Short mmCIF file of C-alpha atoms in Angstrom, two decimals:
data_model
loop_
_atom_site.label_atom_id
_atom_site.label_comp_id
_atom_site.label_asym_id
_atom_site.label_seq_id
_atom_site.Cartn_x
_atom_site.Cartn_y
_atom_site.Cartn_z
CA UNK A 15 40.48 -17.14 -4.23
CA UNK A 16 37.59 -14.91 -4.39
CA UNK A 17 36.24 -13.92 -0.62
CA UNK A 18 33.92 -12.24 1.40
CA UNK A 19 34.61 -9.11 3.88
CA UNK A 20 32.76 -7.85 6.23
CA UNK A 21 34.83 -4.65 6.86
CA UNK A 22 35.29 -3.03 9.94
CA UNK A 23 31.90 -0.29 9.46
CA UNK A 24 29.56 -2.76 8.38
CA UNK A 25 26.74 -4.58 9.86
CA UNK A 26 24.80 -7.34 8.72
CA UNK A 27 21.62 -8.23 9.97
CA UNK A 28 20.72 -11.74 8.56
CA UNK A 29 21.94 -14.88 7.18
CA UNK A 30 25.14 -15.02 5.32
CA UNK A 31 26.11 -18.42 3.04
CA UNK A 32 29.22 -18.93 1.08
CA UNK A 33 31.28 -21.27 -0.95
CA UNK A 34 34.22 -18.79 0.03
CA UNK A 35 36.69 -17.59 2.68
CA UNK A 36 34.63 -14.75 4.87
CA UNK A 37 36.71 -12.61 6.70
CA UNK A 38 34.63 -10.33 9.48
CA UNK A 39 36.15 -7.33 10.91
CA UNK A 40 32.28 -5.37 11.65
CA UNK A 41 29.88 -6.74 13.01
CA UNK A 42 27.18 -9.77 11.79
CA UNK A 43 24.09 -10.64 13.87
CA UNK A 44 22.27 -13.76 12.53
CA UNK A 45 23.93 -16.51 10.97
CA UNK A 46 26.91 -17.34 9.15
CA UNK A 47 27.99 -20.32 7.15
CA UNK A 48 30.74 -20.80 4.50
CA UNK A 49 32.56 -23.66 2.59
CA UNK A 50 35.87 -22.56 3.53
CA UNK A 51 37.40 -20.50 6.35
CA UNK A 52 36.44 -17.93 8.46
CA UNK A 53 38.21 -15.33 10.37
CA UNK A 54 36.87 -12.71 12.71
CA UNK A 55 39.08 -10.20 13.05
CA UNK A 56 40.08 -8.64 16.85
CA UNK A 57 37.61 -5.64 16.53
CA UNK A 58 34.49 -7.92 14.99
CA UNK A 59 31.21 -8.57 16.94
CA UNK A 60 29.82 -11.88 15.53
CA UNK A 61 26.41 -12.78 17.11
CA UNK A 62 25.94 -15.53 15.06
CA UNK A 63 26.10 -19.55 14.74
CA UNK A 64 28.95 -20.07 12.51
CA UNK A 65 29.64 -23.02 10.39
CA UNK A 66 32.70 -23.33 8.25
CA UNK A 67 35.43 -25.38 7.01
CA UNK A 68 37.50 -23.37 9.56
CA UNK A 69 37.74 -21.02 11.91
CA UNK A 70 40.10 -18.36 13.30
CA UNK A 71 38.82 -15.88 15.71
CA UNK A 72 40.26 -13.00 17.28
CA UNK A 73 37.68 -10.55 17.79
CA UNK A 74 34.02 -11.32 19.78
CA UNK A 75 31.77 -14.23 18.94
CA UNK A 76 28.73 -15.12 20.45
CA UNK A 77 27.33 -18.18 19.03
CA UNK A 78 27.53 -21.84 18.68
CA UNK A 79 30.79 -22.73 16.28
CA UNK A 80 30.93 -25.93 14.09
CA UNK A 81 34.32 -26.63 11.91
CA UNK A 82 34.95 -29.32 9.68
CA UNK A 83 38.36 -28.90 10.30
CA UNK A 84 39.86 -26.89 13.29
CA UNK A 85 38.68 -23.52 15.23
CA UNK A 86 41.43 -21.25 16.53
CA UNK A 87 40.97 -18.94 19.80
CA UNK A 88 43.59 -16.77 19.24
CA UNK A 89 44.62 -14.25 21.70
CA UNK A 90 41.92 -11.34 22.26
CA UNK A 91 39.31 -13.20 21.05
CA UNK A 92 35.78 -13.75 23.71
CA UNK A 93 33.56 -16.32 22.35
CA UNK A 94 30.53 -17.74 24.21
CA UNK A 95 29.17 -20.62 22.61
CA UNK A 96 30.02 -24.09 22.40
CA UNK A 97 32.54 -24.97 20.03
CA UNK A 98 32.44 -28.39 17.32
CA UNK A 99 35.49 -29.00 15.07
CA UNK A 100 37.61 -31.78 14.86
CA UNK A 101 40.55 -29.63 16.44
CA UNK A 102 40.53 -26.78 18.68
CA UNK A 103 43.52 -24.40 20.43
CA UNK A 104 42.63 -21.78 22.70
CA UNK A 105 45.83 -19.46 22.79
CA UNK A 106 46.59 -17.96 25.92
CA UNK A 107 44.69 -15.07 26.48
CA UNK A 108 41.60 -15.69 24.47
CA UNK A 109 38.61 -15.70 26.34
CA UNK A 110 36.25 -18.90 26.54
CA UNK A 111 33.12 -20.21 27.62
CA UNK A 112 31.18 -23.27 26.66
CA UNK A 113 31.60 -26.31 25.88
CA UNK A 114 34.18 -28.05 23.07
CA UNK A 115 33.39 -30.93 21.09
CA UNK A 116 36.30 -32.84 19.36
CA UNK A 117 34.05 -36.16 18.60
CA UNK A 118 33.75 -35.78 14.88
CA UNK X 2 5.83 21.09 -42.46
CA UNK X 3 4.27 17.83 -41.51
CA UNK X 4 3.48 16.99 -45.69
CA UNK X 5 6.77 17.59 -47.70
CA UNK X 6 6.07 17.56 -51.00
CA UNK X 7 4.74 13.62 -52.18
CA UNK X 8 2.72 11.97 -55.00
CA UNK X 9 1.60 9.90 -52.31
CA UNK X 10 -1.85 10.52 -50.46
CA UNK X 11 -0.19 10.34 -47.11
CA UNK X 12 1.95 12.70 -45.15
CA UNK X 13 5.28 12.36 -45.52
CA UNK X 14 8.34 14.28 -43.96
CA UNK X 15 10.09 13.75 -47.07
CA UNK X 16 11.71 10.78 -48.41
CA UNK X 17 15.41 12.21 -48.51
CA UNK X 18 16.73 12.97 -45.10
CA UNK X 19 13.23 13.64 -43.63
CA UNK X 20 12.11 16.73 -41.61
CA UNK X 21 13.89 19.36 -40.15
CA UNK X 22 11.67 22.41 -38.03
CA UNK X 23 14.38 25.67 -37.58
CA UNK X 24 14.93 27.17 -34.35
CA UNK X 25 13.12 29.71 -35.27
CA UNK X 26 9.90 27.95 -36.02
CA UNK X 27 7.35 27.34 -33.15
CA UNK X 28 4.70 24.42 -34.42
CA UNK X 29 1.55 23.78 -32.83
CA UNK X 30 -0.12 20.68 -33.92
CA UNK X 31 0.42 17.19 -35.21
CA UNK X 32 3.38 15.92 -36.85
CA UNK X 33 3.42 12.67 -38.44
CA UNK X 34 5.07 10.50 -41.13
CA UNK X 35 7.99 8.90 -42.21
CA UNK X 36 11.18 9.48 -42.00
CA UNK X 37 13.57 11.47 -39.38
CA UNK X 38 12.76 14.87 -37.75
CA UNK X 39 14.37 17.24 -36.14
CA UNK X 40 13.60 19.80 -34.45
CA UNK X 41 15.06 22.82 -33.58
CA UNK X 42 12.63 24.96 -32.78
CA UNK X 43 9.49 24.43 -30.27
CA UNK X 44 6.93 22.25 -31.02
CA UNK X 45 3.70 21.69 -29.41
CA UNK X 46 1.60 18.89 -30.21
CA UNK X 47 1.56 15.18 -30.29
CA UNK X 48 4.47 13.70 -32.69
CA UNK X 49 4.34 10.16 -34.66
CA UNK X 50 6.67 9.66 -36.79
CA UNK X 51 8.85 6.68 -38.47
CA UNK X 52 12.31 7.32 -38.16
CA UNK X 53 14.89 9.01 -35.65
CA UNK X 54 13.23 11.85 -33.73
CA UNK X 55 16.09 14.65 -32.57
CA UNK X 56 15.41 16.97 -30.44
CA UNK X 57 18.62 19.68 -30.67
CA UNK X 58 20.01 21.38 -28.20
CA UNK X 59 18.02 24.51 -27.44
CA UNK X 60 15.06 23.05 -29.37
CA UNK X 61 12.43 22.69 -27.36
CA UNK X 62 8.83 20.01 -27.62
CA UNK X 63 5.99 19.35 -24.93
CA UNK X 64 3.65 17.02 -26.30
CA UNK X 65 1.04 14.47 -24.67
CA UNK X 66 2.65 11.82 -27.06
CA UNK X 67 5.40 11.13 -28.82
CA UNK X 68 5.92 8.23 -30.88
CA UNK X 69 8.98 7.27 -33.06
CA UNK X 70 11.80 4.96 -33.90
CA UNK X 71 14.55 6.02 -32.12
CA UNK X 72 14.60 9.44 -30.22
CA UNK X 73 17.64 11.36 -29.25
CA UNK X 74 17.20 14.42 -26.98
CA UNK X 75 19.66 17.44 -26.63
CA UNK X 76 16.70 19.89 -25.44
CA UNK X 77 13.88 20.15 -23.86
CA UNK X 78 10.99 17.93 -24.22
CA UNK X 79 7.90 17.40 -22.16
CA UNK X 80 5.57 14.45 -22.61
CA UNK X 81 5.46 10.59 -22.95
CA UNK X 82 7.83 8.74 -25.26
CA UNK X 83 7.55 5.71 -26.97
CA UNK X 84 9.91 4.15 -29.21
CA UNK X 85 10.17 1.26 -31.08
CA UNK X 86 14.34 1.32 -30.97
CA UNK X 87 16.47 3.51 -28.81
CA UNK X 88 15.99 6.78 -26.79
CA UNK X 89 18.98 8.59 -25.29
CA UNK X 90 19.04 11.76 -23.68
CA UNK X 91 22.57 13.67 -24.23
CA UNK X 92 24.23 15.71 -21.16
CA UNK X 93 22.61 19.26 -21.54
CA UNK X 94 18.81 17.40 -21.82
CA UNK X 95 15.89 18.47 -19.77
CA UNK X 96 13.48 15.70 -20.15
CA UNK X 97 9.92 15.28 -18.01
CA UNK X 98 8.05 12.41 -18.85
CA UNK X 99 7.67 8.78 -19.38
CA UNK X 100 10.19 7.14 -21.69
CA UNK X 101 9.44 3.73 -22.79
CA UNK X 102 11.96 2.06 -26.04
CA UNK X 103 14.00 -0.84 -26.53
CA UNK X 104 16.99 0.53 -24.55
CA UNK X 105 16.99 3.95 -22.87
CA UNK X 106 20.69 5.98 -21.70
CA UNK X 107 21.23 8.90 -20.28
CA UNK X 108 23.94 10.59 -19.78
CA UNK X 109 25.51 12.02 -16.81
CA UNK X 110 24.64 16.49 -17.13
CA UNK X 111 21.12 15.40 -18.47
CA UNK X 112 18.23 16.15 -16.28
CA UNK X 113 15.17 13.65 -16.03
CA UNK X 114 12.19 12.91 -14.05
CA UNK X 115 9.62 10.34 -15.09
CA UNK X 116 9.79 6.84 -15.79
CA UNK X 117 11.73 4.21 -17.43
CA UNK X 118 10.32 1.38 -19.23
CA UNK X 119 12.32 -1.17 -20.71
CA UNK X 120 11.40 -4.82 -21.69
CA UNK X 121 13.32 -7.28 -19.98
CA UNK X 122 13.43 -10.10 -17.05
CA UNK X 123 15.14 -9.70 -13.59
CA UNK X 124 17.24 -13.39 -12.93
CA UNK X 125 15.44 -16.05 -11.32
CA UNK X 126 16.51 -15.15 -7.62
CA UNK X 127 15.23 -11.88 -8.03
CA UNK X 128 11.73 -13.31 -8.70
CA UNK X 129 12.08 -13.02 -12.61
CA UNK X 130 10.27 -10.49 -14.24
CA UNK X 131 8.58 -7.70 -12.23
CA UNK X 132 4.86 -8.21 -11.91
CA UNK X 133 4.48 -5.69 -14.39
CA UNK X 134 6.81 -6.96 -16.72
CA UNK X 135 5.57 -10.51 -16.25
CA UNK X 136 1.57 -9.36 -17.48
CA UNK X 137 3.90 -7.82 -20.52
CA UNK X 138 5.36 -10.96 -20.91
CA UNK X 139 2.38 -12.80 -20.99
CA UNK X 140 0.45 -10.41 -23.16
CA UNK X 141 3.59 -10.62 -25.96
CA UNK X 142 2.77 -14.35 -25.54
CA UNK X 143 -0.08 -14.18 -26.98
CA UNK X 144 0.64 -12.20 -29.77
CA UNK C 7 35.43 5.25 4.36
CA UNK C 8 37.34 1.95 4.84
CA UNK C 9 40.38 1.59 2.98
CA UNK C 10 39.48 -1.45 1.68
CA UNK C 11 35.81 -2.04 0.69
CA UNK C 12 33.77 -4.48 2.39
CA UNK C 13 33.15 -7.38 -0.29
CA UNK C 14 30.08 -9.80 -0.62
CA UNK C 15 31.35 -12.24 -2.33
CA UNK C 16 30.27 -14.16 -5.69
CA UNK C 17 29.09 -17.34 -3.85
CA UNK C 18 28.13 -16.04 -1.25
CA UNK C 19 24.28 -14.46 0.18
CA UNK C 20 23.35 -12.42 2.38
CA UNK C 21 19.69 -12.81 3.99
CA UNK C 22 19.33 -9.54 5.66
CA UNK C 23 20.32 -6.07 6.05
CA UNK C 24 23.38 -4.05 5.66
CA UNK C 25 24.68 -1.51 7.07
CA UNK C 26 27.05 0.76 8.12
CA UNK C 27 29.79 3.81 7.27
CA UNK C 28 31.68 1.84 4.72
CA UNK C 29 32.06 1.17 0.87
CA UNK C 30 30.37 -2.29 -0.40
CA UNK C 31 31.38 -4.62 -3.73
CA UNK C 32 28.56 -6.83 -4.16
CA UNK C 33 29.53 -9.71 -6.33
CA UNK C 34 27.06 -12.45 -5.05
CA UNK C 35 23.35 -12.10 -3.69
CA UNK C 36 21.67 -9.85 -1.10
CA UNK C 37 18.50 -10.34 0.05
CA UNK C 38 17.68 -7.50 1.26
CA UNK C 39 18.09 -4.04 2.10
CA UNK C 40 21.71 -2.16 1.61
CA UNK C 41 22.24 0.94 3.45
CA UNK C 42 25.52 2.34 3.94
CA UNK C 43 27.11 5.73 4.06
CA UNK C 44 29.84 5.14 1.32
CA UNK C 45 29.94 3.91 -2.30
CA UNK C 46 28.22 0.84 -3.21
CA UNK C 47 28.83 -1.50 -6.92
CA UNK C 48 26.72 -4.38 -7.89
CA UNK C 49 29.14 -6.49 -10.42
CA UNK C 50 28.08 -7.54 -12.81
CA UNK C 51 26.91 -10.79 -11.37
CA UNK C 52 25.79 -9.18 -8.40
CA UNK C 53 22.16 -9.03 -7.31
CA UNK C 54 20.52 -7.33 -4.66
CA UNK C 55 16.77 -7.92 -3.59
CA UNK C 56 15.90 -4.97 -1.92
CA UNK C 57 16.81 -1.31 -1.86
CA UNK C 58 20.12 0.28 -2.32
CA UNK C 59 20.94 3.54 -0.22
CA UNK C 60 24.71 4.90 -0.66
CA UNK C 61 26.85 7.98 -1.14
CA UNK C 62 27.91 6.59 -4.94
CA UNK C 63 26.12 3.94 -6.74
CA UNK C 64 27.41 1.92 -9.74
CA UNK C 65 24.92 -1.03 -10.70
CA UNK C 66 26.37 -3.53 -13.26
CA UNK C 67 23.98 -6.46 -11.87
CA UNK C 68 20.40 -6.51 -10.77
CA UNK C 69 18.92 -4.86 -7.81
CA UNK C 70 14.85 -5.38 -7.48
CA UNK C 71 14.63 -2.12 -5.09
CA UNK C 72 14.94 1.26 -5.43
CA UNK C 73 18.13 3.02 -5.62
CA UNK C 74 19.07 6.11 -3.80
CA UNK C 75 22.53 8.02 -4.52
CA UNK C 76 23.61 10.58 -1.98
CA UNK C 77 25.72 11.40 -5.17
CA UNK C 78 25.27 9.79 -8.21
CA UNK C 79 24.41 7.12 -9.54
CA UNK C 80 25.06 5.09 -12.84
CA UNK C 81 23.73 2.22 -14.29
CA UNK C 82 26.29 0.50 -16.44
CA UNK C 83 25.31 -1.61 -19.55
CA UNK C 84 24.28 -4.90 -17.56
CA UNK C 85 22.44 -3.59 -15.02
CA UNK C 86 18.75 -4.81 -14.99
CA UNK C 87 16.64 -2.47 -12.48
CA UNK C 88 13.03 -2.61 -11.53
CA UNK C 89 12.59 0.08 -8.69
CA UNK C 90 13.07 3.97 -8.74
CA UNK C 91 16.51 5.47 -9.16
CA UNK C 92 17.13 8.68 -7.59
CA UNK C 93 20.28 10.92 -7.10
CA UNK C 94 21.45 14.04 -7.80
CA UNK C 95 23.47 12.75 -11.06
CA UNK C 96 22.40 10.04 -13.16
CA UNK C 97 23.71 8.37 -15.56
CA UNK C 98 21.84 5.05 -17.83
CA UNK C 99 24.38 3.82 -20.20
CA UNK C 100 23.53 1.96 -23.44
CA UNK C 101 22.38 -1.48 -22.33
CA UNK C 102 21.37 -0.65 -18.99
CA UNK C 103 17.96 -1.65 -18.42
CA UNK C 104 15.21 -0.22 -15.69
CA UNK C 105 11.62 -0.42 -15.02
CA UNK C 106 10.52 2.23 -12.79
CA UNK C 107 10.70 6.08 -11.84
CA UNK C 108 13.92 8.08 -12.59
CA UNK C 109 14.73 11.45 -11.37
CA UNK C 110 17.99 13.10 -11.52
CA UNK C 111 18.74 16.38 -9.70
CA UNK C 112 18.65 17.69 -5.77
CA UNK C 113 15.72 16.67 -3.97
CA UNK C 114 15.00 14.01 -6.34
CA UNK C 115 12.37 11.87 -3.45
CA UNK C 116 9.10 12.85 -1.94
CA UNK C 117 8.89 16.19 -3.52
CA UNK C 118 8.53 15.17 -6.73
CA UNK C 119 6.27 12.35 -5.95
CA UNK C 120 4.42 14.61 -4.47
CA UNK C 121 4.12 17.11 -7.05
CA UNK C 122 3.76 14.13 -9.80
CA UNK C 123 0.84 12.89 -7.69
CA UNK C 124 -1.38 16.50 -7.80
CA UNK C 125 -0.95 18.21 -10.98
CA UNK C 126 -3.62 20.23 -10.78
CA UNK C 127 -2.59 21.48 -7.42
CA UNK C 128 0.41 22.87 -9.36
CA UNK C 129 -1.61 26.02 -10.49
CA UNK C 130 -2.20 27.36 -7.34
CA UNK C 131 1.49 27.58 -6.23
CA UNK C 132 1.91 29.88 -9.10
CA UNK C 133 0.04 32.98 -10.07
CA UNK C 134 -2.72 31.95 -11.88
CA UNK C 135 -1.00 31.48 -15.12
CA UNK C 136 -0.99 34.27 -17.55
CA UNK C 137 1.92 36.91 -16.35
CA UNK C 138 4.75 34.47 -15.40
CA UNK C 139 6.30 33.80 -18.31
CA UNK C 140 8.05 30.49 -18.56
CA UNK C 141 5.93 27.67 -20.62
CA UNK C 142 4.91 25.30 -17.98
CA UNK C 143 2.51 26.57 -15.18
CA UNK C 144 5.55 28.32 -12.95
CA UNK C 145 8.99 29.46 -12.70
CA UNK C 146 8.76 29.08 -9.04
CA UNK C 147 9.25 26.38 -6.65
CA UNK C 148 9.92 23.89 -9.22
CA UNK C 149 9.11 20.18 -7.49
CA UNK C 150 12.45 19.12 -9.16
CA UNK C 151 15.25 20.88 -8.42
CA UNK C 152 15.98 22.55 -11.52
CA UNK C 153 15.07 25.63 -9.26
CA UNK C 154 17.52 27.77 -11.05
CA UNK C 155 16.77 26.65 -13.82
CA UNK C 156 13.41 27.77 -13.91
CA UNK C 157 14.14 31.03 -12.94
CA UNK C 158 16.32 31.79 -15.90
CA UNK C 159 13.63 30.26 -18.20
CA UNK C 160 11.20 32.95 -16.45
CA UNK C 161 13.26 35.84 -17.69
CA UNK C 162 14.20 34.47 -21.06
CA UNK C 163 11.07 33.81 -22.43
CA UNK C 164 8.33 36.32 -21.54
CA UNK C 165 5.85 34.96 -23.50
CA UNK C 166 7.89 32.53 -25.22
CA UNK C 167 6.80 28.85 -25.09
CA UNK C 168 9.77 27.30 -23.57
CA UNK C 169 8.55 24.05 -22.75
CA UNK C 170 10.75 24.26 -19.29
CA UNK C 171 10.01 20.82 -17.22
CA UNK C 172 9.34 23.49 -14.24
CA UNK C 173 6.45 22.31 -13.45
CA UNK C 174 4.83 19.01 -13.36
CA UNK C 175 4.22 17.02 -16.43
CA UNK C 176 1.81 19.06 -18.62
CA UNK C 177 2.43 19.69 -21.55
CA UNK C 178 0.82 23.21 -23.25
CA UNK C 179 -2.10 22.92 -24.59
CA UNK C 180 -2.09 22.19 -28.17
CA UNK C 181 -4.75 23.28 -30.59
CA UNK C 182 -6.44 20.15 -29.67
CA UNK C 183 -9.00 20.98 -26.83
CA UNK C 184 -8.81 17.78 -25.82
CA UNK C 185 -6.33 18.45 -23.27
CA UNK C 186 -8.56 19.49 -20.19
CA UNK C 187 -5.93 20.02 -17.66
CA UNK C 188 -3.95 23.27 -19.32
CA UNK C 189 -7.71 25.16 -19.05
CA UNK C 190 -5.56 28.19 -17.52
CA UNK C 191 -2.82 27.97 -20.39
CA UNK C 192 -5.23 28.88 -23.23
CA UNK C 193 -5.00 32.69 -21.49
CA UNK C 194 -1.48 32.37 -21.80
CA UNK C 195 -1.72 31.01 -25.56
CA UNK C 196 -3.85 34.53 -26.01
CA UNK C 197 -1.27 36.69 -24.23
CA UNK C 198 0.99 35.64 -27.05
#
């Protein structure tokens, strides 16, 4: 399926809305919603809500996170925002602050 | 060489084939009529003519106005364009001046500087037409 | 630049700015400015609403901005452009479409806008008219980069009407004296 990258050079200042998987590996400041998953890769700077179908993050978020489905910490990630999805994991080694929601 | 020979009142570049100015001639003045022209040689002076206008390569035509069907440029021309049909300017072309036609290409080795002008509408999301393009719009309405 | 290029997907739209040292594929909608250091496309379906700045520029989609190629740039048949479009090489395809100032060649940007904007400045760069040979008002600092172009055209035709694009847009006077700006080119018309 078609998707969206954000490679590792870019920025993006602004909104970004998709029907697709976004994968982020740069850096997006703003907001960023899609149908389907998202993954910021270990290297990405998201400073950014982000609402998708769900979530995988390894690199830095800063942001409120809502998931349909589930939102994956995965080790190396640092996210600071408070977290929605109907399941979460937090691998060992990702870094975490504020608060998780799993009342969907 | 703008009034080939005719029964007709009217200036015509020749029913057959049309015009053709050498690359040795230089022509001052106005050319106009029917048919194709092409031109070789250097020609100053406004141009209005019916058919395809060439401009070959080494030929060379700076003008205030040039009006024809389709125009194809290998040379050097100065001035404003306007054609009904198509105007393409081939690698080698040295072009200064506003081109305006139905479609315009040019091809990578030419060398241009003026303006484009072709009819059409942007999508939606892009606000449609171009506020220029819209008053165009609007003003082929009501013809 | 990345190995892979960064991709804006068809569904998806960007409301914002983008940048950075990378290569871009726009198949969906940006609205906004795109600024990055390595090659951009707009696909076909692609649209961007705002400028496009980028080393090499292929438009197959429509950008309402004005294009700027480090490089090059080429509009493929598709693209539908209302802004300026300015690079070193460029290249309009059959069935491209654009609204709006082109200008191929180094320096292609202010200069020329300056120059376009005061053509009877032009005169005064130049010897006033007469001895340089080359049709147009100079063989000098052309606005437009065809710089060595111009000089060529000096040498090769002392006298002869080469209607060079050297200079800004004006055309030699012909016989008609309607044309009030090439007053100084009528002394070159006697010198032949």
């Amino acid at each position: 399926m078609a998707s969206t990258v954000i490679g590792a050079g870019i920025t993006v200042e602004g909104e970004i809305t998709t029907d697709e998987d976004v994968v982020v590996a740069g850096t997006v400041r703003g907001k960023l919603s899609a149908k389907e998953s998202v993954t910021i890769e270990h290297g990405a700077t998201v400073e950014a809500d982000v609402a998708g179908g769900s979530l995988v993050v390894a690199g830095s978020l800063t942001g409120n996170v809502t998931a349909n489905e589930r939102v994956d910490l995965q080790a190396g990630a640092r996210v600071i925002g408070n977290v929605k999805a109907a399941r979460v994991t937090i691998a060992d080694g990702a870094q975490f602050k504020g608060n998780v929601d799993m009342d969907v | 060489m703008a009034q080939a020979r005719t029964t007709s009142s009217t200036s015509r570049t020749g029913d057959a084939g049309g015009a053709r100015i050498g690359s040795a001639a230089r022509v001052r003045g106005r050319i106009h009529g029917d048919g194709d022209l092409v031109v070789e040689g250097q020609v100053e002076g406004d141009l209005a003519i019916r058919g395809e206008l060439t401009i070959a390569e080494g030929a060379s035509v700076a003008s205030e106005s040039i009006e024809a069907q389709s125009v194809v440029v290998a040379g050097t021309l100065e001035g404003d364009v306007a054609a009904t049909g198509t105007v393409r300017l081939v690698a080698g072309a040295r072009v200064r001046g506003n081109l305006k036609g139905s479609a315009v290409s040019i091809e990578e080795g030419a060398r241009f500087s003026g303006r484009l002008d072709c009819e059409f509408d942007l999508p939606a999301e892009l606000g449609g037409a171009s506020p220029r393009g819209e008053a165009r719009g609007r003003a082929a309405q009501r013809r | 630049m990345a190995a892979h290029p960064s991709v804006i997907g068809r569904t998806t739209r960007v409301r914002g700015r983008i940048t950075g040292e990378v290569d871009l594929d726009v198949q969906g909608f940006v609205d906004g400015e795109i600024a990055v250091g390595g090659d951009v496309t707009i696909d076909t379906q692609g649209m961007v609403g705002g400028g496009v700045r980028g080393r090499r520029l292929v438009i197959r989609g429509a950008v309402k901005g004005d294009l700027h190629g480090e490089e090059a740039i080429a509009l493929e048949d598709g693209a539908r452009v209302v802004g300026d479009v300015r690079a070193p090489r460029v290249a309009i395809a059959p069935g491209a479409l654009v609204r709006g100032f082109v200008e191929t060649g180094e320096g292609s940007g202010a200069e020329a806008r300056t120059a376009r904007a005061q053509p009877a400045a032009r005169p005064a760069a130049a010897p006033p008219r007469v001895a340089p040979p080359a049709a147009k008002v100079h063989a000098g600092p052309a606005p437009s980069k065809p710089a060595e172009k111009a000089a060529p055209a000096a040498h090769a035709s002392a006298g002869n009407n080469a209607a060079t694009p050297a200079g800004p847009r004006r055309p030699p006077p012909p016989v008609v004296p309607a044309l009030k700006k090439a007053k100084g080119q009528i002394a070159k018309k006697k010198e032949r």
